[in-house]
Amino acid sequence: MGKVHKVLKKYLTWTQNSLFEGEITEGLLKQCLAELATKANPNIDSIYVYRIANPENMKKTVYGVEKDFESMFL
């Protein structure tokens, strides 16, 4: 996870645990995702990208395994 964290810190602000946020251009997002593809395991890791043009129009894209709420707890 350290490798993924290091890549994301180059593009976004680390806010808590595995959460990063910030504004990023489409080009930098593609560059960031390309770097993550070399570090993250798509069969295990999950990367959620939220695109918010305005608070009423939010789009979520999941790369890798989408975790459901119940699988997060024992």
mmCIF file with all atom_site columns, C-alpha atoms in Angstrom:
data_model
loop_
_atom_site.group_PDB
_atom_site.id
_atom_site.type_symbol
_atom_site.label_atom_id
_atom_site.label_alt_id
_atom_site.label_comp_id
_atom_site.label_asym_id
_atom_site.label_entity_id
_atom_site.label_seq_id
_atom_site.pdbx_PDB_ins_code
_atom_site.Cartn_x
_atom_site.Cartn_y
_atom_site.Cartn_z
_atom_site.occupancy
_atom_site.B_iso_or_equiv
_atom_site.pdbx_formal_charge
_atom_site.auth_seq_id
_atom_site.auth_comp_id
_atom_site.auth_asym_id
_atom_site.auth_atom_id
_atom_site.pdbx_PDB_model_num
ATOM 1  C CA . MET A 1 1  ? 0.000   0.000  0.000   1.00 0.00 ? 1  MET A CA 1
ATOM 2  C CA . GLY A 1 2  ? 2.968   2.307  0.533   1.00 0.00 ? 2  GLY A CA 1
ATOM 3  C CA . LYS A 1 3  ? 3.671   2.429  -3.204  1.00 0.00 ? 3  LYS A CA 1
ATOM 4  C CA . VAL A 1 4  ? 0.084   3.427  -4.014  1.00 0.00 ? 4  VAL A CA 1
ATOM 5  C CA . HIS A 1 5  ? 0.126   6.045  -1.253  1.00 0.00 ? 5  HIS A CA 1
ATOM 6  C CA . LYS A 1 6  ? 3.312   7.563  -2.652  1.00 0.00 ? 6  LYS A CA 1
ATOM 7  C CA . VAL A 1 7  ? 1.815   7.870  -6.159  1.00 0.00 ? 7  VAL A CA 1
ATOM 8  C CA . LEU A 1 8  ? -1.419  9.433  -4.924  1.00 0.00 ? 8  LEU A CA 1
ATOM 9  C CA . LYS A 1 9  ? 0.425   11.981 -2.760  1.00 0.00 ? 9  LYS A CA 1
ATOM 10 C CA . LYS A 1 10 ? 2.038   13.350 -5.929  1.00 0.00 ? 10 LYS A CA 1
ATOM 11 C CA . TYR A 1 11 ? -1.369  14.275 -7.356  1.00 0.00 ? 11 TYR A CA 1
ATOM 12 C CA . LEU A 1 12 ? -3.775  14.721 -4.438  1.00 0.00 ? 12 LEU A CA 1
ATOM 13 C CA . THR A 1 13 ? -3.950  15.661 -0.765  1.00 0.00 ? 13 THR A CA 1
ATOM 14 C CA . TRP A 1 14 ? -3.938  12.842 1.777   1.00 0.00 ? 14 TRP A CA 1
ATOM 15 C CA . THR A 1 15 ? -6.820  13.503 4.164   1.00 0.00 ? 15 THR A CA 1
ATOM 16 C CA . GLN A 1 16 ? -7.128  10.313 6.259   1.00 0.00 ? 16 GLN A CA 1
ATOM 17 C CA . ASN A 1 17 ? -6.156  6.629  6.152   1.00 0.00 ? 17 ASN A CA 1
ATOM 18 C CA . SER A 1 18 ? -6.707  5.650  2.513   1.00 0.00 ? 18 SER A CA 1
ATOM 19 C CA . LEU A 1 19 ? -8.543  8.813  1.456   1.00 0.00 ? 19 LEU A CA 1
ATOM 20 C CA . PHE A 1 20 ? -7.101  11.357 -0.933  1.00 0.00 ? 20 PHE A CA 1
ATOM 21 C CA . GLU A 1 21 ? -8.871  14.364 -2.371  1.00 0.00 ? 21 GLU A CA 1
ATOM 22 C CA . GLY A 1 22 ? -8.277  17.360 -4.552  1.00 0.00 ? 22 GLY A CA 1
ATOM 23 C CA . GLU A 1 23 ? -8.836  18.859 -7.940  1.00 0.00 ? 23 GLU A CA 1
ATOM 24 C CA . ILE A 1 24 ? -7.062  17.230 -10.863 1.00 0.00 ? 24 ILE A CA 1
ATOM 25 C CA . THR A 1 25 ? -7.194  17.698 -14.607 1.00 0.00 ? 25 THR A CA 1
ATOM 26 C CA . GLU A 1 26 ? -8.314  14.878 -16.864 1.00 0.00 ? 26 GLU A CA 1
ATOM 27 C CA . GLY A 1 27 ? -4.773  14.549 -18.225 1.00 0.00 ? 27 GLY A CA 1
ATOM 28 C CA . LEU A 1 28 ? -3.181  14.315 -14.780 1.00 0.00 ? 28 LEU A CA 1
ATOM 29 C CA . LEU A 1 29 ? -5.856  11.818 -13.699 1.00 0.00 ? 29 LEU A CA 1
ATOM 30 C CA . LYS A 1 30 ? -4.946  9.570  -16.638 1.00 0.00 ? 30 LYS A CA 1
ATOM 31 C CA . GLN A 1 31 ? -1.261  9.896  -15.760 1.00 0.00 ? 31 GLN A CA 1
ATOM 32 C CA . CYS A 1 32 ? -1.983  9.102  -12.103 1.00 0.00 ? 32 CYS A CA 1
ATOM 33 C CA . LEU A 1 33 ? -4.093  6.048  -13.004 1.00 0.00 ? 33 LEU A CA 1
ATOM 34 C CA . ALA A 1 34 ? -1.361  4.817  -15.367 1.00 0.00 ? 34 ALA A CA 1
ATOM 35 C CA . GLU A 1 35 ? 1.177   4.999  -12.524 1.00 0.00 ? 35 GLU A CA 1
ATOM 36 C CA . LEU A 1 36 ? -1.243  3.266  -10.166 1.00 0.00 ? 36 LEU A CA 1
ATOM 37 C CA . ALA A 1 37 ? -1.743  0.465  -12.687 1.00 0.00 ? 37 ALA A CA 1
ATOM 38 C CA . THR A 1 38 ? 1.919   -0.451 -12.232 1.00 0.00 ? 38 THR A CA 1
ATOM 39 C CA . LYS A 1 39 ? 1.691   -0.409 -8.412  1.00 0.00 ? 39 LYS A CA 1
ATOM 40 C CA . ALA A 1 40 ? -1.810  -1.652 -7.491  1.00 0.00 ? 40 ALA A CA 1
ATOM 41 C CA . ASN A 1 41 ? -3.125  -5.190 -7.888  1.00 0.00 ? 41 ASN A CA 1
ATOM 42 C CA . PRO A 1 42 ? -6.524  -4.939 -9.666  1.00 0.00 ? 42 PRO A CA 1
ATOM 43 C CA . ASN A 1 43 ? -7.541  -8.349 -8.281  1.00 0.00 ? 43 ASN A CA 1
ATOM 44 C CA . ILE A 1 44 ? -7.200  -7.153 -4.682  1.00 0.00 ? 44 ILE A CA 1
ATOM 45 C CA . ASP A 1 45 ? -6.943  -3.359 -4.493  1.00 0.00 ? 45 ASP A CA 1
ATOM 46 C CA . SER A 1 46 ? -9.756  -0.870 -5.011  1.00 0.00 ? 46 SER A CA 1
ATOM 47 C CA . ILE A 1 47 ? -9.463  2.692  -6.259  1.00 0.00 ? 47 ILE A CA 1
ATOM 48 C CA . TYR A 1 48 ? -12.613 4.797  -6.185  1.00 0.00 ? 48 TYR A CA 1
ATOM 49 C CA . VAL A 1 49 ? -12.660 7.984  -8.254  1.00 0.00 ? 49 VAL A CA 1
ATOM 50 C CA . TYR A 1 50 ? -15.460 10.468 -7.598  1.00 0.00 ? 50 TYR A CA 1
ATOM 51 C CA . ARG A 1 51 ? -16.047 13.113 -10.259 1.00 0.00 ? 51 ARG A CA 1
ATOM 52 C CA . ILE A 1 52 ? -18.010 16.023 -8.918  1.00 0.00 ? 52 ILE A CA 1
ATOM 53 C CA . ALA A 1 53 ? -18.860 18.791 -11.350 1.00 0.00 ? 53 ALA A CA 1
ATOM 54 C CA . ASN A 1 54 ? -21.191 20.241 -8.737  1.00 0.00 ? 54 ASN A CA 1
ATOM 55 C CA . PRO A 1 55 ? -22.645 18.781 -5.520  1.00 0.00 ? 55 PRO A CA 1
ATOM 56 C CA . GLU A 1 56 ? -25.791 17.630 -7.329  1.00 0.00 ? 56 GLU A CA 1
ATOM 57 C CA . ASN A 1 57 ? -23.914 15.761 -10.078 1.00 0.00 ? 57 ASN A CA 1
ATOM 58 C CA . MET A 1 58 ? -21.508 13.146 -8.694  1.00 0.00 ? 58 MET A CA 1
ATOM 59 C CA . LYS A 1 59 ? -20.086 10.232 -10.702 1.00 0.00 ? 59 LYS A CA 1
ATOM 60 C CA . LYS A 1 60 ? -18.246 7.318  -9.075  1.00 0.00 ? 60 LYS A CA 1
ATOM 61 C CA . THR A 1 61 ? -15.875 5.065  -11.025 1.00 0.00 ? 61 THR A CA 1
ATOM 62 C CA . VAL A 1 62 ? -14.298 1.971  -9.473  1.00 0.00 ? 62 VAL A CA 1
ATOM 63 C CA . TYR A 1 63 ? -11.031 0.498  -10.715 1.00 0.00 ? 63 TYR A CA 1
ATOM 64 C CA . GLY A 1 64 ? -10.313 -2.998 -9.432  1.00 0.00 ? 64 GLY A CA 1
ATOM 65 C CA . VAL A 1 65 ? -12.530 -4.835 -6.964  1.00 0.00 ? 65 VAL A CA 1
ATOM 66 C CA . GLU A 1 66 ? -15.584 -2.950 -5.711  1.00 0.00 ? 66 GLU A CA 1
ATOM 67 C CA . LYS A 1 67 ? -16.046 -3.677 -2.036  1.00 0.00 ? 67 LYS A CA 1
ATOM 68 C CA . ASP A 1 68 ? -19.553 -3.948 -0.686  1.00 0.00 ? 68 ASP A CA 1
ATOM 69 C CA . PHE A 1 69 ? -20.451 -2.517 2.712   1.00 0.00 ? 69 PHE A CA 1
ATOM 70 C CA . GLU A 1 70 ? -20.943 -5.923 4.392   1.00 0.00 ? 70 GLU A CA 1
ATOM 71 C CA . SER A 1 71 ? -17.511 -7.247 3.367   1.00 0.00 ? 71 SER A CA 1
ATOM 72 C CA . MET A 1 72 ? -15.812 -4.365 5.199   1.00 0.00 ? 72 MET A CA 1
ATOM 73 C CA . PHE A 1 73 ? -16.862 -5.737 8.602   1.00 0.00 ? 73 PHE A CA 1
ATOM 74 C CA . LEU A 1 74 ? -16.546 -9.157 10.210  1.00 0.00 ? 74 LEU A CA 1
#
